[in-house]
Coordinates of C-alpha atoms in Angstrom, one line a residue:
M1052 CA -49.7 -21.7 -11.1
E1053 CA -49.0 -24.8 -8.7
T1054 CA -52.9 -23.7 -6.8
E1055 CA -55.1 -22.9 -9.0
V1056 CA -54.1 -24.3 -12.6
P1057 CA -54.7 -27.7 -11.1
A1058 CA -57.8 -26.8 -8.9
I1059 CA -59.2 -25.8 -12.4
L1060 CA -58.1 -28.6 -14.2
R1061 CA -59.2 -30.9 -11.0
A1062 CA -62.6 -29.0 -11.9
R1063 CA -62.5 -30.4 -14.7
E1064 CA -62.4 -33.9 -13.9
T1065 CA -65.8 -33.7 -12.8
V1066 CA -67.4 -33.3 -16.0
A1067 CA -64.8 -34.6 -18.5
A1068 CA -63.0 -38.0 -18.7
E1069 CA -59.3 -36.7 -18.7
R1070 CA -57.1 -37.1 -15.7
F1071 CA -54.1 -34.7 -15.2
T1072 CA -50.6 -35.0 -13.4
F1073 CA -48.6 -32.0 -12.4
H1074 CA -44.9 -31.6 -12.5
S1075 CA -42.9 -28.3 -11.7
S1076 CA -39.5 -27.3 -11.9
R1077 CA -38.7 -23.6 -10.2
M1078 CA -36.6 -20.5 -11.5
R1079 CA -35.8 -18.5 -8.4
M1080 CA -37.4 -14.9 -7.2
T1081 CA -38.1 -13.7 -3.9
H1082 CA -38.9 -9.8 -5.0
V1083 CA -40.5 -8.7 -7.9
T1084 CA -38.0 -6.4 -9.6
P1085 CA -36.7 -6.2 -13.1
E1086 CA -33.5 -7.5 -12.3
Q1087 CA -34.9 -10.8 -10.6
L1088 CA -37.0 -11.4 -13.4
R1089 CA -34.3 -11.2 -15.7
A1090 CA -32.4 -14.0 -13.8
M1091 CA -35.4 -15.8 -13.3
D1092 CA -36.3 -15.7 -17.2
A1093 CA -32.6 -16.7 -17.8
D1094 CA -33.4 -20.1 -15.9
S1095 CA -36.1 -21.2 -17.9
D1096 CA -34.2 -23.3 -20.3
R1097 CA -33.2 -25.4 -17.6
C1098 CA -36.7 -25.8 -16.2
A1099 CA -38.0 -26.6 -19.7
V1100 CA -35.2 -29.5 -19.8
E1101 CA -35.7 -30.9 -16.4
L1102 CA -39.8 -31.1 -17.4
S1103 CA -39.3 -32.6 -20.7
D1104 CA -37.2 -35.5 -18.9
A1105 CA -40.6 -36.3 -17.5
A1106 CA -42.0 -36.2 -20.9
V1107 CA -44.9 -33.8 -20.3
D1108 CA -47.5 -33.0 -22.6
V1109 CA -47.8 -29.3 -22.3
L1110 CA -45.8 -26.9 -20.3
G1111 CA -47.0 -23.8 -18.9
Y1112 CA -44.8 -20.8 -18.1
A1113 CA -45.1 -19.0 -15.0
C1114 CA -44.6 -15.7 -14.3
L1115 CA -46.3 -13.5 -16.6
V1116 CA -44.6 -10.0 -15.9
A1117 CA -41.1 -11.9 -16.3
I1118 CA -42.0 -12.3 -19.6
M1119 CA -43.7 -8.9 -20.5
S1120 CA -40.6 -7.0 -18.9
M1121 CA -38.4 -8.5 -21.8
G1122 CA -39.9 -6.6 -24.4
H1123 CA -43.0 -6.3 -26.6
G1124 CA -43.8 -10.0 -28.2
Y1125 CA -41.0 -11.9 -25.8
H1126 CA -43.8 -14.5 -25.3
R1127 CA -43.5 -15.7 -28.6
T1128 CA -39.9 -15.7 -28.8
S1129 CA -39.5 -17.4 -25.3
Q1130 CA -42.3 -20.1 -26.5
Q1131 CA -40.2 -21.4 -29.5
R1132 CA -37.0 -21.0 -27.6
L1133 CA -38.4 -23.2 -24.6
H1134 CA -40.2 -25.7 -27.2
T1135 CA -36.9 -26.1 -28.9
R1136 CA -35.4 -27.2 -25.6
T1137 CA -37.8 -29.9 -25.1
A1138 CA -37.3 -31.2 -28.3
E1139 CA -33.5 -31.1 -27.9
N1140 CA -34.4 -33.5 -25.0
G1141 CA -36.2 -35.5 -26.8
H1142 CA -39.6 -35.0 -25.6
P1143 CA -40.8 -31.8 -27.5
A1144 CA -43.9 -30.3 -26.1
P1145 CA -45.9 -27.5 -26.4
V1146 CA -45.2 -24.6 -24.4
V1147 CA -48.0 -21.8 -23.1
T1148 CA -46.5 -18.9 -21.1
S1149 CA -49.0 -17.0 -18.9
A1150 CA -48.2 -13.4 -20.7
G1151 CA -48.8 -15.2 -24.1
A1152 CA -52.2 -16.7 -22.8
L1153 CA -53.5 -13.8 -21.1
V1154 CA -53.0 -11.6 -24.7
N1155 CA -54.9 -14.6 -26.6
G1156 CA -57.2 -15.3 -24.1
L1157 CA -58.4 -11.9 -24.3
H1158 CA -58.5 -12.0 -28.1
T1159 CA -60.4 -15.3 -27.7
L1160 CA -63.1 -13.4 -26.3
G1161 CA -63.0 -10.8 -28.7
A1162 CA -61.8 -8.1 -25.7
K1163 CA -60.3 -5.3 -27.0
R1164 CA -61.0 -2.9 -24.1
I1165 CA -60.1 -4.2 -20.7
A1166 CA -59.6 -3.1 -17.1
L1167 CA -57.0 -5.0 -15.0
I1168 CA -55.8 -5.5 -11.4
A1169 CA -52.1 -6.4 -11.0
P1170 CA -50.1 -6.8 -7.6
Y1171 CA -47.1 -5.4 -8.8
L1172 CA -45.4 -2.2 -8.4
R1173 CA -46.5 1.1 -10.4
P1174 CA -43.6 0.6 -12.8
L1175 CA -43.7 -3.2 -13.2
T1176 CA -47.7 -2.6 -13.9
R1177 CA -47.2 -0.3 -16.6
T1178 CA -44.9 -2.4 -18.4
V1179 CA -48.0 -5.2 -18.5
V1180 CA -50.3 -2.2 -19.5
D1181 CA -47.9 -1.5 -22.2
Y1182 CA -47.4 -4.8 -23.5
L1183 CA -51.2 -5.4 -23.9
T1184 CA -51.5 -2.2 -25.8
N1185 CA -49.0 -3.5 -28.0
E1186 CA -50.9 -6.3 -28.7
G1187 CA -54.0 -4.6 -29.8
I1188 CA -55.6 -4.3 -26.2
T1189 CA -56.5 -1.1 -24.9
V1190 CA -56.5 -0.7 -20.9
L1191 CA -58.7 1.8 -19.9
D1192 CA -58.0 1.5 -16.6
H1193 CA -55.8 -0.6 -13.9
E1194 CA -55.1 -0.7 -10.1
A1195 CA -51.4 -1.6 -9.6
L1196 CA -51.5 -3.1 -5.7
E1197 CA -47.8 -2.5 -5.4
I1198 CA -46.8 -5.4 -3.3
P1199 CA -43.1 -6.1 -4.0
G1200 CA -42.6 -9.7 -1.9
N1201 CA -43.6 -12.5 -4.1
L1202 CA -44.5 -14.3 -1.2
D1203 CA -46.6 -11.7 0.0
V1204 CA -48.3 -11.7 -3.6
A1205 CA -49.1 -15.3 -3.0
A1206 CA -51.1 -14.2 0.3
H1207 CA -53.2 -11.5 -1.0
D1208 CA -56.7 -12.2 0.2
P1209 CA -59.1 -12.8 -3.6
A1210 CA -62.2 -11.8 -1.4
V1211 CA -61.1 -8.4 -1.4
L1212 CA -60.8 -8.2 -5.6
P1213 CA -64.1 -8.2 -6.2
A1214 CA -64.5 -4.8 -4.8
I1215 CA -61.3 -3.5 -6.2
A1216 CA -62.4 -4.8 -9.4
K1217 CA -65.8 -2.4 -9.0
R1218 CA -63.8 0.5 -8.6
L1219 CA -62.2 0.4 -11.9
D1220 CA -63.9 2.5 -14.8
H1221 CA -65.1 -0.5 -16.4
A1222 CA -68.3 0.7 -17.9
D1223 CA -66.8 0.6 -21.4
A1224 CA -64.5 -2.2 -20.9
D1225 CA -65.3 -6.0 -22.7
A1226 CA -63.6 -7.4 -20.0
V1227 CA -61.7 -7.5 -16.4
V1228 CA -58.6 -9.2 -15.8
L1229 CA -58.9 -10.1 -12.2
S1230 CA -55.3 -11.0 -11.5
A1231 CA -52.7 -10.2 -14.3
C1232 CA -49.9 -12.7 -12.4
V1233 CA -50.3 -16.2 -12.1
Q1234 CA -48.9 -15.8 -8.5
M1235 CA -52.2 -13.7 -6.7
P1236 CA -54.8 -16.4 -6.3
S1237 CA -58.3 -14.9 -8.0
L1238 CA -59.8 -18.2 -8.8
S1239 CA -62.4 -18.0 -6.1
A1240 CA -63.7 -14.3 -6.6
I1241 CA -64.1 -14.6 -10.9
E1242 CA -67.5 -15.7 -11.0
E1243 CA -68.5 -13.2 -8.1
T1244 CA -67.1 -10.6 -9.9
E1245 CA -68.5 -11.7 -13.5
Q1246 CA -71.9 -11.4 -11.5
Q1247 CA -71.2 -8.5 -10.0
L1248 CA -70.3 -6.5 -13.5
G1249 CA -71.9 -8.3 -15.8
K1250 CA -69.3 -9.0 -18.0
P1251 CA -66.1 -11.6 -18.7
V1252 CA -63.9 -11.5 -16.0
V1253 CA -60.7 -13.5 -16.4
S1254 CA -57.3 -14.3 -14.9
A1255 CA -53.7 -15.2 -16.0
A1256 CA -54.5 -18.5 -14.5
V1257 CA -57.7 -19.0 -16.3
C1258 CA -56.0 -18.2 -19.5
T1259 CA -53.0 -20.2 -19.1
V1260 CA -55.5 -23.1 -18.6
H1261 CA -57.6 -22.2 -21.5
Q1262 CA -54.3 -22.4 -23.8
M1263 CA -52.9 -25.5 -22.4
L1264 CA -56.0 -27.5 -23.0
R1265 CA -56.5 -25.9 -26.5
A1266 CA -52.5 -27.0 -26.9
L1267 CA -53.2 -30.5 -25.8
D1268 CA -56.5 -30.2 -28.3
L1269 CA -58.5 -31.1 -25.2
P1270 CA -61.9 -29.0 -25.1
A1271 CA -61.3 -26.1 -23.0
I1272 CA -64.0 -26.3 -20.4
A1273 CA -63.9 -26.2 -16.6
P1274 CA -66.9 -25.3 -14.1
G1275 CA -66.4 -22.3 -11.6
A1276 CA -63.7 -20.7 -13.4
G1277 CA -65.8 -18.2 -15.3
H1278 CA -66.8 -17.3 -18.7
L1279 CA -63.7 -18.2 -20.7
L1280 CA -64.1 -21.7 -19.5
A1281 CA -67.8 -22.2 -19.4
G1282 CA -67.6 -23.9 -22.6
A1283 CA -68.8 -21.2 -25.2
Y1284 CA -64.6 -21.1 -26.4
A1285 CA -64.3 -24.7 -25.6
E1286 CA -63.2 -25.4 -29.0
A1287 CA -61.5 -22.1 -29.9
P1288 CA -58.6 -22.7 -32.3
L1289 CA -55.4 -22.2 -30.2
R1290 CA -53.9 -18.4 -31.2
T1291 CA -50.5 -19.1 -32.6
D1292 CA -49.9 -15.9 -34.4
T1293 CA -46.7 -14.7 -35.9
K1294 CA -46.6 -10.8 -34.9
T1295 CA -42.9 -10.4 -34.9
D1296 CA -42.8 -6.8 -33.1
T1297 CA -40.0 -8.9 -30.6
K1298 CA -37.2 -8.2 -28.6
T1299 CA -34.4 -10.6 -29.2
D1300 CA -31.2 -8.7 -27.9
T1301 CA -31.4 -10.6 -24.4
D1302 CA -29.9 -13.7 -22.7
T1303 CA -31.9 -15.6 -23.4
D1304 CA -49.5 -38.0 -24.2
T1305 CA -53.0 -36.5 -24.6
D1306 CA -54.5 -39.4 -23.7
T1307 CA -56.5 -40.2 -20.4
D1308 CA -53.7 -39.5 -18.3
T1309 CA -52.6 -36.1 -19.3
D1310 CA -49.5 -34.2 -17.9
A1311 CA -49.6 -30.4 -17.3
A1312 CA -46.3 -29.2 -15.9
P1313 CA -46.4 -25.6 -14.6
V1314 CA -42.7 -24.1 -15.0
A1315 CA -42.7 -22.2 -12.2
G1316 CA -44.9 -20.8 -9.2

């Protein structure tokens, strides 16, 4: 979140007028386990309030699997609750979760069948698959890299991802998710993999940027980030569906200088 989202928006600055600043507030997590993910999500309210102190224009919540592990449709609950926290603090701002952004980015592409790569252990990767299935997206094949350490996820070499993607059963897929995690880098391999597979390739980070730009009512374009940000979907409506299959029994200045605030890495 703190590397690829800024990199995509900096690339956008080479073709568009807007300039962005970045602000972060961190939720702690060292190992990608259900227990640490729940604790991390419970800390998101604090992060939203801290970032709204800076009067940011949009907030992006990463971690994708922290949201998905809280139950089907939880990204809607999280986005609304965190937006409410910013409003209560006097600086209301839209909130984009990477989980919701991946769902909405795939729907924007019209991708009903996908293949994906995730760094998580197999049970958590299955959680991602089930979450997407509940959102009307069929996962034809997936690869769980089974990397438990959060720092190790960040250190994973994106250069190996095209070969992993090629091994997936992707022939009938409408799109491929190269990284279903904003912690695992993939940006440098997105366009190479698209050329290799001959179909759209996205990541959680790419989808997050698309949805953040649309939340700002800015054209969602950026060079070097693949088909979703290449221009065809620059003016796609921000998806704000109100599907209600959500688990709730848990704790819970768009001007030339624009503030984009990643909530956590």
